[in-house]
Amino acid sequence: LVVSAALFVASGWVTHLWVRFTPVYQDITCRLGKPTLSGVRFGVPGISPTRLTIEVGTICTNPNFYTISFAISEKGEVSMTEHRTPVGWAMESPNSNSTLPAKGVGSVFATAEVSVSGPMLSSLLPEMLLGNGIPVFMELNNKMKVDISFFFGSWGVSAWMKKKCGMEIASLTDTLGRKAQVGPMACADTWEELVVPRLDDNAGGEMVMSAGNISP
């Protein structure tokens, strides 16, 4: 009788877990905020570098019953123009403590540090002066972490979330035409799928973190 009761309780708990954990991971949808520029220091072509910082924020809705945190990030390459000339690195913003609360809304922030060397600035000068929006591409590589506690222990898992993102920043001609300094951002799972919004577009798109596109 005792064994039967124990089996009954165990089967009930397994059923409860099956219902609660199916699906274990539901897609997370993020609304991409408009990037901002800061720390802009103009260099001299052929002599000194131009430096700037791009801050990117996203607001994400987490439909899962557990909180998701971002345990670590790896540097992702930042490049400019259609030729994708490397100019820097992007990572999770320092001290941002990005988390997505269970069945709630949270924010994720990333910072891209851009440094265009003097010689490189000379080669990019025509586009930076006369271009109609200068494309900026960045790789975002963040490790997501989930910890779930049970009465008999805990379960944890982590996985990489890697996205290819792009935006446009203003050239000198754009600035004189009173256009925005930076346009909205879009992200995709591959460069081939990425469509970069124009500088004067009103809003960026959505980014979906789906279980099928998360790297273990």
PDB file of C-alpha atoms in Angstrom:
ATOM      1  CA  LEU A   1       0.000   0.000   0.000  1.00  0.00           C
ATOM      2  CA  VAL A   2       2.809   2.387   0.908  1.00  0.00           C
ATOM      3  CA  VAL A   3       4.606   1.566  -2.351  1.00  0.00           C
ATOM      4  CA  SER A   4       1.406   2.155  -4.327  1.00  0.00           C
ATOM      5  CA  ALA A   5       0.890   5.518  -2.648  1.00  0.00           C
ATOM      6  CA  ALA A   6       4.474   6.528  -3.366  1.00  0.00           C
ATOM      7  CA  LEU A   7       4.111   5.559  -7.024  1.00  0.00           C
ATOM      8  CA  PHE A   8       0.853   7.517  -7.235  1.00  0.00           C
ATOM      9  CA  VAL A   9       2.506  10.643  -5.798  1.00  0.00           C
ATOM     10  CA  ALA A  10       5.510  10.226  -8.088  1.00  0.00           C
ATOM     11  CA  SER A  11       3.355   9.815 -11.180  1.00  0.00           C
ATOM     12  CA  GLY A  12       1.363  12.912 -10.223  1.00  0.00           C
ATOM     13  CA  TRP A  13       4.550  14.950  -9.804  1.00  0.00           C
ATOM     14  CA  VAL A  14       5.894  13.756 -13.179  1.00  0.00           C
ATOM     15  CA  THR A  15       2.623  14.778 -14.817  1.00  0.00           C
ATOM     16  CA  HIS A  16       2.850  18.180 -13.140  1.00  0.00           C
ATOM     17  CA  LEU A  17       6.403  18.650 -14.432  1.00  0.00           C
ATOM     18  CA  TRP A  18       5.430  17.534 -17.929  1.00  0.00           C
ATOM     19  CA  VAL A  19       2.628  20.104 -18.085  1.00  0.00           C
ATOM     20  CA  ARG A  20       4.765  22.848 -16.583  1.00  0.00           C
ATOM     21  CA  PHE A  21       7.835  22.229 -18.719  1.00  0.00           C
ATOM     22  CA  THR A  22       6.101  21.706 -22.089  1.00  0.00           C
ATOM     23  CA  PRO A  23       7.384  23.521 -23.995  1.00  0.00           C
ATOM     24  CA  VAL A  24      10.546  24.015 -21.953  1.00  0.00           C
ATOM     25  CA  TYR A  25      11.421  27.027 -24.090  1.00  0.00           C
ATOM     26  CA  GLN A  26       8.948  29.376 -25.769  1.00  0.00           C
ATOM     27  CA  ASP A  27      10.094  32.006 -28.255  1.00  0.00           C
ATOM     28  CA  ILE A  28      11.141  35.356 -26.797  1.00  0.00           C
ATOM     29  CA  THR A  29      10.221  38.423 -28.851  1.00  0.00           C
ATOM     30  CA  CYS A  30      12.293  41.592 -28.577  1.00  0.00           C
ATOM     31  CA  ARG A  31      11.459  45.066 -29.823  1.00  0.00           C
ATOM     32  CA  LEU A  32      14.607  46.745 -31.083  1.00  0.00           C
ATOM     33  CA  GLY A  33      15.120  50.244 -29.704  1.00  0.00           C
ATOM     34  CA  LYS A  34      16.767  53.045 -31.612  1.00  0.00           C
ATOM     35  CA  PRO A  35      20.574  53.031 -31.162  1.00  0.00           C
ATOM     36  CA  THR A  36      22.318  56.076 -29.732  1.00  0.00           C
ATOM     37  CA  LEU A  37      25.746  57.565 -30.438  1.00  0.00           C
ATOM     38  CA  SER A  38      28.106  58.878 -27.782  1.00  0.00           C
ATOM     39  CA  GLY A  39      31.772  59.728 -27.294  1.00  0.00           C
ATOM     40  CA  VAL A  40      32.207  60.831 -30.907  1.00  0.00           C
ATOM     41  CA  ARG A  41      35.756  62.032 -31.569  1.00  0.00           C
ATOM     42  CA  PHE A  42      36.577  62.940 -35.147  1.00  0.00           C
ATOM     43  CA  GLY A  43      40.032  62.085 -36.445  1.00  0.00           C
ATOM     44  CA  VAL A  44      42.147  63.396 -39.300  1.00  0.00           C
ATOM     45  CA  PRO A  45      42.176  61.218 -42.451  1.00  0.00           C
ATOM     46  CA  GLY A  46      45.512  59.479 -42.812  1.00  0.00           C
ATOM     47  CA  ILE A  47      46.710  60.670 -39.391  1.00  0.00           C
ATOM     48  CA  SER A  48      44.420  60.004 -36.414  1.00  0.00           C
ATOM     49  CA  PRO A  49      41.409  57.710 -35.807  1.00  0.00           C
ATOM     50  CA  THR A  50      37.734  58.567 -35.490  1.00  0.00           C
ATOM     51  CA  ARG A  51      36.132  56.954 -32.445  1.00  0.00           C
ATOM     52  CA  LEU A  52      32.527  56.553 -31.346  1.00  0.00           C
ATOM     53  CA  THR A  53      30.326  54.369 -29.159  1.00  0.00           C
ATOM     54  CA  ILE A  54      26.982  52.910 -30.230  1.00  0.00           C
ATOM     55  CA  GLU A  55      24.579  51.895 -27.435  1.00  0.00           C
ATOM     56  CA  VAL A  56      21.821  49.479 -28.422  1.00  0.00           C
ATOM     57  CA  GLY A  57      18.833  48.544 -26.272  1.00  0.00           C
ATOM     58  CA  THR A  58      16.095  45.968 -26.800  1.00  0.00           C
ATOM     59  CA  ILE A  59      12.897  45.383 -24.835  1.00  0.00           C
ATOM     60  CA  CYS A  60      12.029  41.683 -24.664  1.00  0.00           C
ATOM     61  CA  THR A  61       8.905  39.784 -23.615  1.00  0.00           C
ATOM     62  CA  ASN A  62       9.626  36.476 -21.897  1.00  0.00           C
ATOM     63  CA  PRO A  63       6.569  34.142 -21.918  1.00  0.00           C
ATOM     64  CA  ASN A  64       8.407  31.388 -20.041  1.00  0.00           C
ATOM     65  CA  PHE A  65       7.858  30.628 -16.352  1.00  0.00           C
ATOM     66  CA  TYR A  66      11.535  31.106 -15.525  1.00  0.00           C
ATOM     67  CA  THR A  67      13.846  34.132 -15.486  1.00  0.00           C
ATOM     68  CA  ILE A  68      16.555  34.293 -18.148  1.00  0.00           C
ATOM     69  CA  SER A  69      19.834  36.054 -17.432  1.00  0.00           C
ATOM     70  CA  PHE A  70      22.778  36.802 -19.701  1.00  0.00           C
ATOM     71  CA  ALA A  71      25.760  35.169 -18.047  1.00  0.00           C
ATOM     72  CA  ILE A  72      28.515  36.264 -20.404  1.00  0.00           C
ATOM     73  CA  SER A  73      29.101  37.832 -23.794  1.00  0.00           C
ATOM     74  CA  GLU A  74      31.778  37.379 -26.429  1.00  0.00           C
ATOM     75  CA  LYS A  75      33.137  40.121 -28.633  1.00  0.00           C
ATOM     76  CA  GLY A  76      31.362  40.358 -31.965  1.00  0.00           C
ATOM     77  CA  GLU A  77      32.897  42.132 -34.934  1.00  0.00           C
ATOM     78  CA  VAL A  78      31.647  45.591 -35.944  1.00  0.00           C
ATOM     79  CA  SER A  79      32.089  46.630 -39.580  1.00  0.00           C
ATOM     80  CA  MET A  80      31.119  49.567 -41.783  1.00  0.00           C
ATOM     81  CA  THR A  81      29.995  50.154 -45.386  1.00  0.00           C
ATOM     82  CA  GLU A  82      28.715  47.513 -47.796  1.00  0.00           C
ATOM     83  CA  HIS A  83      32.271  46.132 -47.974  1.00  0.00           C
ATOM     84  CA  ARG A  84      32.045  45.344 -44.227  1.00  0.00           C
ATOM     85  CA  THR A  85      35.349  46.938 -43.301  1.00  0.00           C
ATOM     86  CA  PRO A  86      36.148  45.850 -39.678  1.00  0.00           C
ATOM     87  CA  VAL A  87      36.191  48.850 -37.317  1.00  0.00           C
ATOM     88  CA  GLY A  88      35.602  47.503 -33.795  1.00  0.00           C
ATOM     89  CA  TRP A  89      33.807  45.175 -31.398  1.00  0.00           C
ATOM     90  CA  ALA A  90      30.374  44.809 -29.785  1.00  0.00           C
ATOM     91  CA  MET A  91      29.591  43.297 -26.362  1.00  0.00           C
ATOM     92  CA  GLU A  92      26.937  43.383 -23.659  1.00  0.00           C
ATOM     93  CA  SER A  93      27.001  46.767 -21.984  1.00  0.00           C
ATOM     94  CA  PRO A  94      29.156  46.848 -18.816  1.00  0.00           C
ATOM     95  CA  ASN A  95      27.158  46.618 -15.572  1.00  0.00           C
ATOM     96  CA  SER A  96      23.859  46.358 -17.483  1.00  0.00           C
ATOM     97  CA  ASN A  97      22.752  43.237 -15.531  1.00  0.00           C
ATOM     98  CA  SER A  98      20.452  42.273 -18.396  1.00  0.00           C
ATOM     99  CA  THR A  99      17.715  39.870 -17.285  1.00  0.00           C
ATOM    100  CA  LEU A 100      14.332  38.811 -18.617  1.00  0.00           C
ATOM    101  CA  PRO A 101      11.938  38.117 -15.703  1.00  0.00           C
ATOM    102  CA  ALA A 102       9.612  35.119 -15.819  1.00  0.00           C
ATOM    103  CA  LYS A 103       6.429  35.917 -17.765  1.00  0.00           C
ATOM    104  CA  GLY A 104       7.502  39.531 -17.880  1.00  0.00           C
ATOM    105  CA  VAL A 105       9.353  42.227 -19.793  1.00  0.00           C
ATOM    106  CA  GLY A 106      13.053  43.049 -19.505  1.00  0.00           C
ATOM    107  CA  SER A 107      15.777  44.929 -21.329  1.00  0.00           C
ATOM    108  CA  VAL A 108      19.012  43.807 -22.942  1.00  0.00           C
ATOM    109  CA  PHE A 109      21.755  46.304 -23.726  1.00  0.00           C
ATOM    110  CA  ALA A 110      24.843  46.057 -25.919  1.00  0.00           C
ATOM    111  CA  THR A 111      27.661  48.486 -26.657  1.00  0.00           C
ATOM    112  CA  ALA A 112      29.681  48.734 -29.862  1.00  0.00           C
ATOM    113  CA  GLU A 113      33.060  50.445 -29.702  1.00  0.00           C
ATOM    114  CA  VAL A 114      34.068  51.800 -33.119  1.00  0.00           C
ATOM    115  CA  SER A 115      37.546  53.026 -34.047  1.00  0.00           C
ATOM    116  CA  VAL A 116      38.263  53.984 -37.652  1.00  0.00           C
ATOM    117  CA  SER A 117      42.036  54.364 -38.114  1.00  0.00           C
ATOM    118  CA  GLY A 118      43.522  57.335 -39.938  1.00  0.00           C
ATOM    119  CA  PRO A 119      44.426  55.370 -43.117  1.00  0.00           C
ATOM    120  CA  MET A 120      41.064  53.560 -43.069  1.00  0.00           C
ATOM    121  CA  LEU A 121      39.314  56.892 -42.594  1.00  0.00           C
ATOM    122  CA  SER A 122      40.947  58.109 -45.799  1.00  0.00           C
ATOM    123  CA  SER A 123      39.541  55.170 -47.764  1.00  0.00           C
ATOM    124  CA  LEU A 124      36.067  55.579 -46.228  1.00  0.00           C
ATOM    125  CA  LEU A 125      36.045  59.369 -46.527  1.00  0.00           C
ATOM    126  CA  PRO A 126      33.896  59.617 -49.708  1.00  0.00           C
ATOM    127  CA  GLU A 127      31.100  57.566 -48.143  1.00  0.00           C
ATOM    128  CA  MET A 128      31.392  59.311 -44.772  1.00  0.00           C
ATOM    129  CA  LEU A 129      31.116  62.714 -46.440  1.00  0.00           C
ATOM    130  CA  LEU A 130      28.686  62.105 -49.275  1.00  0.00           C
ATOM    131  CA  GLY A 131      26.981  58.794 -48.570  1.00  0.00           C
ATOM    132  CA  ASN A 132      23.246  58.440 -48.070  1.00  0.00           C
ATOM    133  CA  GLY A 133      23.422  56.569 -44.768  1.00  0.00           C
ATOM    134  CA  ILE A 134      26.538  54.556 -43.846  1.00  0.00           C
ATOM    135  CA  PRO A 135      25.775  50.905 -43.033  1.00  0.00           C
ATOM    136  CA  VAL A 136      27.133  49.585 -39.730  1.00  0.00           C
ATOM    137  CA  PHE A 137      27.059  45.841 -39.057  1.00  0.00           C
ATOM    138  CA  MET A 138      27.615  44.085 -35.737  1.00  0.00           C
ATOM    139  CA  GLU A 139      27.623  40.585 -34.327  1.00  0.00           C
ATOM    140  CA  LEU A 140      25.912  40.147 -30.948  1.00  0.00           C
ATOM    141  CA  ASN A 141      27.042  37.056 -29.011  1.00  0.00           C
ATOM    142  CA  ASN A 142      25.410  36.577 -25.593  1.00  0.00           C
ATOM    143  CA  LYS A 143      25.146  33.453 -23.447  1.00  0.00           C
ATOM    144  CA  MET A 144      21.696  32.959 -21.923  1.00  0.00           C
ATOM    145  CA  LYS A 145      21.414  31.207 -18.561  1.00  0.00           C
ATOM    146  CA  VAL A 146      18.407  29.563 -16.930  1.00  0.00           C
ATOM    147  CA  ASP A 147      18.280  28.203 -13.361  1.00  0.00           C
ATOM    148  CA  ILE A 148      15.149  26.379 -12.187  1.00  0.00           C
ATOM    149  CA  SER A 149      14.730  25.142  -8.605  1.00  0.00           C
ATOM    150  CA  PHE A 150      12.719  22.087  -7.510  1.00  0.00           C
ATOM    151  CA  PHE A 151      11.957  20.818  -4.033  1.00  0.00           C
ATOM    152  CA  PHE A 152      14.525  18.048  -4.625  1.00  0.00           C
ATOM    153  CA  GLY A 153      17.209  20.120  -6.354  1.00  0.00           C
ATOM    154  CA  SER A 154      17.785  22.492  -9.241  1.00  0.00           C
ATOM    155  CA  TRP A 155      18.279  22.399 -12.996  1.00  0.00           C
ATOM    156  CA  GLY A 156      20.403  24.812 -14.987  1.00  0.00           C
ATOM    157  CA  VAL A 157      21.184  25.276 -18.645  1.00  0.00           C
ATOM    158  CA  SER A 158      22.982  27.853 -20.740  1.00  0.00           C
ATOM    159  CA  ALA A 159      23.116  28.470 -24.481  1.00  0.00           C
ATOM    160  CA  TRP A 160      24.502  31.021 -26.897  1.00  0.00           C
ATOM    161  CA  MET A 161      22.260  33.562 -28.587  1.00  0.00           C
ATOM    162  CA  LYS A 162      24.037  34.882 -31.694  1.00  0.00           C
ATOM    163  CA  LYS A 163      22.543  37.524 -33.965  1.00  0.00           C
ATOM    164  CA  LYS A 164      23.658  39.530 -36.992  1.00  0.00           C
ATOM    165  CA  CYS A 165      22.521  43.147 -36.754  1.00  0.00           C
ATOM    166  CA  GLY A 166      22.738  46.301 -38.827  1.00  0.00           C
ATOM    167  CA  MET A 167      21.836  49.994 -38.896  1.00  0.00           C
ATOM    168  CA  GLU A 168      22.831  53.163 -40.723  1.00  0.00           C
ATOM    169  CA  ILE A 169      24.626  56.189 -39.311  1.00  0.00           C
ATOM    170  CA  ALA A 170      24.575  59.643 -40.886  1.00  0.00           C
ATOM    171  CA  SER A 171      27.187  60.946 -43.296  1.00  0.00           C
ATOM    172  CA  LEU A 172      28.135  64.626 -43.295  1.00  0.00           C
ATOM    173  CA  THR A 173      25.666  65.215 -46.137  1.00  0.00           C
ATOM    174  CA  ASP A 174      22.903  63.514 -44.118  1.00  0.00           C
ATOM    175  CA  THR A 175      23.733  65.676 -41.079  1.00  0.00           C
ATOM    176  CA  LEU A 176      23.562  68.871 -43.121  1.00  0.00           C
ATOM    177  CA  GLY A 177      20.218  67.679 -44.453  1.00  0.00           C
ATOM    178  CA  ARG A 178      19.061  67.452 -40.821  1.00  0.00           C
ATOM    179  CA  LYS A 179      18.537  63.722 -40.892  1.00  0.00           C
ATOM    180  CA  ALA A 180      18.896  61.594 -37.769  1.00  0.00           C
ATOM    181  CA  GLN A 181      22.427  60.725 -36.631  1.00  0.00           C
ATOM    182  CA  VAL A 182      21.587  57.044 -36.447  1.00  0.00           C
ATOM    183  CA  GLY A 183      18.755  54.966 -37.857  1.00  0.00           C
ATOM    184  CA  PRO A 184      16.817  52.025 -36.394  1.00  0.00           C
ATOM    185  CA  MET A 185      18.435  48.607 -36.045  1.00  0.00           C
ATOM    186  CA  ALA A 186      17.395  45.218 -37.392  1.00  0.00           C
ATOM    187  CA  CYS A 187      18.721  41.753 -36.523  1.00  0.00           C
ATOM    188  CA  ALA A 188      18.573  38.299 -38.105  1.00  0.00           C
ATOM    189  CA  ASP A 189      20.097  34.867 -37.631  1.00  0.00           C
ATOM    190  CA  THR A 190      22.333  35.196 -40.724  1.00  0.00           C
ATOM    191  CA  TRP A 191      23.820  38.009 -42.799  1.00  0.00           C
ATOM    192  CA  GLU A 192      21.832  36.754 -45.803  1.00  0.00           C
ATOM    193  CA  GLU A 193      18.553  37.251 -43.920  1.00  0.00           C
ATOM    194  CA  LEU A 194      19.440  40.694 -42.570  1.00  0.00           C
ATOM    195  CA  VAL A 195      17.702  43.723 -44.095  1.00  0.00           C
ATOM    196  CA  VAL A 196      19.215  46.968 -42.770  1.00  0.00           C
ATOM    197  CA  PRO A 197      16.623  49.761 -42.237  1.00  0.00           C
ATOM    198  CA  ARG A 198      17.218  53.082 -43.942  1.00  0.00           C
ATOM    199  CA  LEU A 199      18.460  56.051 -41.942  1.00  0.00           C
ATOM    200  CA  ASP A 200      15.094  57.822 -42.111  1.00  0.00           C
ATOM    201  CA  ASP A 201      12.937  54.783 -41.306  1.00  0.00           C
ATOM    202  CA  ASN A 202      10.721  55.325 -38.282  1.00  0.00           C
ATOM    203  CA  ALA A 203      11.279  52.107 -36.364  1.00  0.00           C
ATOM    204  CA  GLY A 204      13.295  48.928 -36.313  1.00  0.00           C
ATOM    205  CA  GLY A 205      11.891  45.454 -36.444  1.00  0.00           C
ATOM    206  CA  GLU A 206      11.531  42.611 -33.985  1.00  0.00           C
ATOM    207  CA  MET A 207      14.116  40.035 -32.981  1.00  0.00           C
ATOM    208  CA  VAL A 208      12.956  36.552 -32.038  1.00  0.00           C
ATOM    209  CA  MET A 209      15.024  34.270 -29.818  1.00  0.00           C
ATOM    210  CA  SER A 210      13.708  30.829 -30.710  1.00  0.00           C
ATOM    211  CA  ALA A 211      14.811  27.460 -29.342  1.00  0.00           C
ATOM    212  CA  GLY A 212      15.781  26.260 -32.812  1.00  0.00           C
ATOM    213  CA  ASN A 213      18.260  29.109 -33.269  1.00  0.00           C
ATOM    214  CA  ILE A 214      19.992  28.903 -29.886  1.00  0.00           C
ATOM    215  CA  SER A 215      23.453  27.281 -29.922  1.00  0.00           C
ATOM    216  CA  PRO A 216      24.262  24.902 -27.029  1.00  0.00           C
TER     217      PRO A 216
END
